[in-house]
Amino acid sequence: MSQEHPVDRRQRRKPDPWMRLLHICNVSAWVALLGFQCLWWIARPEMDTGVVRYHQLEVRTDWMQSVLPWMPVALIFCTALSVAALLLTRYRSRRRQDGKNLNLWLLLALIVMSTVFYLTQIR
């Protein structure tokens, strides 16, 4: 004998397209920040260490100018995605207990710090 359990339809519902878009924006924003970090790693001046001096290797002492124009583009793209995800979360959350998306706030703080670094150190 099996007992039938009532099924709550609200719990079985799949995420709507807006929530899927939110997840896509969230992941894309983190990937864009990772892309900015890769650009920063490529464009930064090379370190002049003792091993480099011993082997008399050439080091680049200034920022790579061919990569620098892409850095603000990556920051703007990352900012736009994270703000869009935060706005989408604000307008699509139905309950107070819904997630606060701390990862998006952390991402926005990292973007602000990266922007300040770019404007003060690189430009």
PDB file of C-alpha atoms in Angstrom:
ATOM      1  CA  MET A   1       0.000   0.000   0.000  1.00  0.00           C
ATOM      2  CA  SER A   2       1.422   3.304  -0.952  1.00  0.00           C
ATOM      3  CA  GLN A   3       0.223   6.576   0.382  1.00  0.00           C
ATOM      4  CA  GLU A   4      -0.042   9.500  -1.965  1.00  0.00           C
ATOM      5  CA  HIS A   5       1.650  12.656  -0.799  1.00  0.00           C
ATOM      6  CA  PRO A   6       0.213  15.980  -1.844  1.00  0.00           C
ATOM      7  CA  VAL A   7       2.477  17.767  -4.298  1.00  0.00           C
ATOM      8  CA  ASP A   8       2.993  21.477  -3.831  1.00  0.00           C
ATOM      9  CA  ARG A   9       3.090  22.934  -7.346  1.00  0.00           C
ATOM     10  CA  ARG A  10       5.143  25.956  -6.270  1.00  0.00           C
ATOM     11  CA  GLN A  11       8.044  23.738  -5.230  1.00  0.00           C
ATOM     12  CA  ARG A  12       8.071  21.761  -8.487  1.00  0.00           C
ATOM     13  CA  ARG A  13       8.179  24.774 -10.791  1.00  0.00           C
ATOM     14  CA  LYS A  14      11.202  25.257 -13.016  1.00  0.00           C
ATOM     15  CA  PRO A  15      13.021  28.603 -12.958  1.00  0.00           C
ATOM     16  CA  ASP A  16      11.455  31.143 -15.278  1.00  0.00           C
ATOM     17  CA  PRO A  17      13.463  32.713 -18.133  1.00  0.00           C
ATOM     18  CA  TRP A  18      14.226  35.819 -16.052  1.00  0.00           C
ATOM     19  CA  MET A  19      15.879  33.769 -13.348  1.00  0.00           C
ATOM     20  CA  ARG A  20      17.865  31.877 -15.962  1.00  0.00           C
ATOM     21  CA  LEU A  21      18.965  35.237 -17.354  1.00  0.00           C
ATOM     22  CA  LEU A  22      19.978  36.225 -13.808  1.00  0.00           C
ATOM     23  CA  HIS A  23      22.167  33.152 -13.485  1.00  0.00           C
ATOM     24  CA  ILE A  24      23.684  33.758 -16.921  1.00  0.00           C
ATOM     25  CA  CYS A  25      24.438  37.401 -15.981  1.00  0.00           C
ATOM     26  CA  ASN A  26      25.968  36.281 -12.702  1.00  0.00           C
ATOM     27  CA  VAL A  27      28.285  33.723 -14.268  1.00  0.00           C
ATOM     28  CA  SER A  28      29.142  36.035 -17.179  1.00  0.00           C
ATOM     29  CA  ALA A  29      30.084  38.853 -14.798  1.00  0.00           C
ATOM     30  CA  TRP A  30      32.494  36.602 -12.917  1.00  0.00           C
ATOM     31  CA  VAL A  31      33.977  35.364 -16.205  1.00  0.00           C
ATOM     32  CA  ALA A  32      34.403  38.991 -17.346  1.00  0.00           C
ATOM     33  CA  LEU A  33      36.250  39.786 -14.105  1.00  0.00           C
ATOM     34  CA  LEU A  34      38.451  36.749 -14.685  1.00  0.00           C
ATOM     35  CA  GLY A  35      39.092  38.057 -18.199  1.00  0.00           C
ATOM     36  CA  PHE A  36      40.101  41.430 -16.751  1.00  0.00           C
ATOM     37  CA  GLN A  37      42.501  39.706 -14.390  1.00  0.00           C
ATOM     38  CA  CYS A  38      44.035  37.781 -17.327  1.00  0.00           C
ATOM     39  CA  LEU A  39      44.431  41.027 -19.282  1.00  0.00           C
ATOM     40  CA  TRP A  40      46.068  42.618 -16.247  1.00  0.00           C
ATOM     41  CA  TRP A  41      48.428  39.663 -15.893  1.00  0.00           C
ATOM     42  CA  ILE A  42      49.426  39.854 -19.573  1.00  0.00           C
ATOM     43  CA  ALA A  43      49.780  43.655 -19.739  1.00  0.00           C
ATOM     44  CA  ARG A  44      51.645  44.326 -16.499  1.00  0.00           C
ATOM     45  CA  PRO A  45      55.372  45.013 -16.437  1.00  0.00           C
ATOM     46  CA  GLU A  46      57.561  41.983 -15.936  1.00  0.00           C
ATOM     47  CA  MET A  47      59.359  41.459 -12.652  1.00  0.00           C
ATOM     48  CA  ASP A  48      63.075  42.092 -12.570  1.00  0.00           C
ATOM     49  CA  THR A  49      64.382  39.383 -10.246  1.00  0.00           C
ATOM     50  CA  GLY A  50      67.866  38.175  -9.456  1.00  0.00           C
ATOM     51  CA  VAL A  51      67.518  35.182 -11.766  1.00  0.00           C
ATOM     52  CA  VAL A  52      66.526  37.461 -14.648  1.00  0.00           C
ATOM     53  CA  ARG A  53      69.543  39.711 -14.009  1.00  0.00           C
ATOM     54  CA  TYR A  54      71.897  36.718 -13.676  1.00  0.00           C
ATOM     55  CA  HIS A  55      70.825  35.309 -17.041  1.00  0.00           C
ATOM     56  CA  GLN A  56      70.772  38.823 -18.523  1.00  0.00           C
ATOM     57  CA  LEU A  57      67.244  38.450 -19.875  1.00  0.00           C
ATOM     58  CA  GLU A  58      65.306  41.404 -21.201  1.00  0.00           C
ATOM     59  CA  VAL A  59      62.300  42.501 -19.161  1.00  0.00           C
ATOM     60  CA  ARG A  60      59.466  44.785 -20.125  1.00  0.00           C
ATOM     61  CA  THR A  61      59.345  47.645 -17.620  1.00  0.00           C
ATOM     62  CA  ASP A  62      56.173  49.347 -18.819  1.00  0.00           C
ATOM     63  CA  TRP A  63      52.588  48.297 -19.470  1.00  0.00           C
ATOM     64  CA  MET A  64      51.864  46.545 -22.780  1.00  0.00           C
ATOM     65  CA  GLN A  65      50.110  49.223 -24.811  1.00  0.00           C
ATOM     66  CA  SER A  66      48.352  46.820 -27.187  1.00  0.00           C
ATOM     67  CA  VAL A  67      46.355  45.233 -24.344  1.00  0.00           C
ATOM     68  CA  LEU A  68      45.576  48.350 -22.294  1.00  0.00           C
ATOM     69  CA  PRO A  69      42.560  49.522 -24.365  1.00  0.00           C
ATOM     70  CA  TRP A  70      40.749  46.258 -23.635  1.00  0.00           C
ATOM     71  CA  MET A  71      40.964  46.626 -19.856  1.00  0.00           C
ATOM     72  CA  PRO A  72      38.284  49.341 -19.459  1.00  0.00           C
ATOM     73  CA  VAL A  73      36.058  47.427 -21.883  1.00  0.00           C
ATOM     74  CA  ALA A  74      36.271  44.350 -19.655  1.00  0.00           C
ATOM     75  CA  LEU A  75      35.555  46.469 -16.564  1.00  0.00           C
ATOM     76  CA  ILE A  76      32.536  48.162 -18.165  1.00  0.00           C
ATOM     77  CA  PHE A  77      31.170  44.824 -19.377  1.00  0.00           C
ATOM     78  CA  CYS A  78      31.633  43.278 -15.942  1.00  0.00           C
ATOM     79  CA  THR A  79      29.997  46.260 -14.231  1.00  0.00           C
ATOM     80  CA  ALA A  80      27.022  46.213 -16.588  1.00  0.00           C
ATOM     81  CA  LEU A  81      26.434  42.506 -16.067  1.00  0.00           C
ATOM     82  CA  SER A  82      26.685  42.671 -12.288  1.00  0.00           C
ATOM     83  CA  VAL A  83      24.384  45.714 -12.027  1.00  0.00           C
ATOM     84  CA  ALA A  84      21.889  44.031 -14.371  1.00  0.00           C
ATOM     85  CA  ALA A  85      21.958  40.903 -12.215  1.00  0.00           C
ATOM     86  CA  LEU A  86      21.480  42.957  -9.035  1.00  0.00           C
ATOM     87  CA  LEU A  87      18.527  44.849 -10.547  1.00  0.00           C
ATOM     88  CA  LEU A  88      17.013  41.649 -11.858  1.00  0.00           C
ATOM     89  CA  THR A  89      17.349  40.066  -8.425  1.00  0.00           C
ATOM     90  CA  ARG A  90      15.715  43.055  -6.759  1.00  0.00           C
ATOM     91  CA  TYR A  91      12.685  43.018  -9.027  1.00  0.00           C
ATOM     92  CA  ARG A  92      12.278  39.256  -9.327  1.00  0.00           C
ATOM     93  CA  SER A  93      12.671  38.207  -5.698  1.00  0.00           C
ATOM     94  CA  ARG A  94       9.315  37.424  -4.170  1.00  0.00           C
ATOM     95  CA  ARG A  95      10.131  36.859  -0.556  1.00  0.00           C
ATOM     96  CA  ARG A  96      12.340  38.473   2.050  1.00  0.00           C
ATOM     97  CA  GLN A  97      14.114  35.168   2.561  1.00  0.00           C
ATOM     98  CA  ASP A  98      15.296  35.086  -1.056  1.00  0.00           C
ATOM     99  CA  GLY A  99      19.034  35.155  -1.486  1.00  0.00           C
ATOM    100  CA  LYS A 100      20.822  38.438  -0.936  1.00  0.00           C
ATOM    101  CA  ASN A 101      23.346  37.615  -3.684  1.00  0.00           C
ATOM    102  CA  LEU A 102      26.390  38.460  -1.651  1.00  0.00           C
ATOM    103  CA  ASN A 103      28.541  37.180  -4.494  1.00  0.00           C
ATOM    104  CA  LEU A 104      27.244  39.984  -6.730  1.00  0.00           C
ATOM    105  CA  TRP A 105      28.011  42.602  -4.073  1.00  0.00           C
ATOM    106  CA  LEU A 106      31.486  41.100  -3.660  1.00  0.00           C
ATOM    107  CA  LEU A 107      31.908  41.191  -7.433  1.00  0.00           C
ATOM    108  CA  LEU A 108      30.846  44.834  -7.542  1.00  0.00           C
ATOM    109  CA  ALA A 109      33.342  45.678  -4.779  1.00  0.00           C
ATOM    110  CA  LEU A 110      36.111  43.894  -6.708  1.00  0.00           C
ATOM    111  CA  ILE A 111      35.173  45.819  -9.854  1.00  0.00           C
ATOM    112  CA  VAL A 112      35.328  49.116  -7.974  1.00  0.00           C
ATOM    113  CA  MET A 113      38.751  48.238  -6.567  1.00  0.00           C
ATOM    114  CA  SER A 114      39.942  47.146 -10.022  1.00  0.00           C
ATOM    115  CA  THR A 115      38.666  50.393 -11.543  1.00  0.00           C
ATOM    116  CA  VAL A 116      40.437  52.467  -8.895  1.00  0.00           C
ATOM    117  CA  PHE A 117      43.631  50.491  -9.502  1.00  0.00           C
ATOM    118  CA  TYR A 118      43.307  50.949 -13.265  1.00  0.00           C
ATOM    119  CA  LEU A 119      42.707  54.698 -12.986  1.00  0.00           C
ATOM    120  CA  THR A 120      45.471  55.337 -10.433  1.00  0.00           C
ATOM    121  CA  GLN A 121      48.225  52.931 -11.444  1.00  0.00           C
ATOM    122  CA  ILE A 122      47.853  52.261 -15.148  1.00  0.00           C
ATOM    123  CA  ARG A 123      46.415  55.428 -16.686  1.00  0.00           C
TER     124      ARG A 123
END
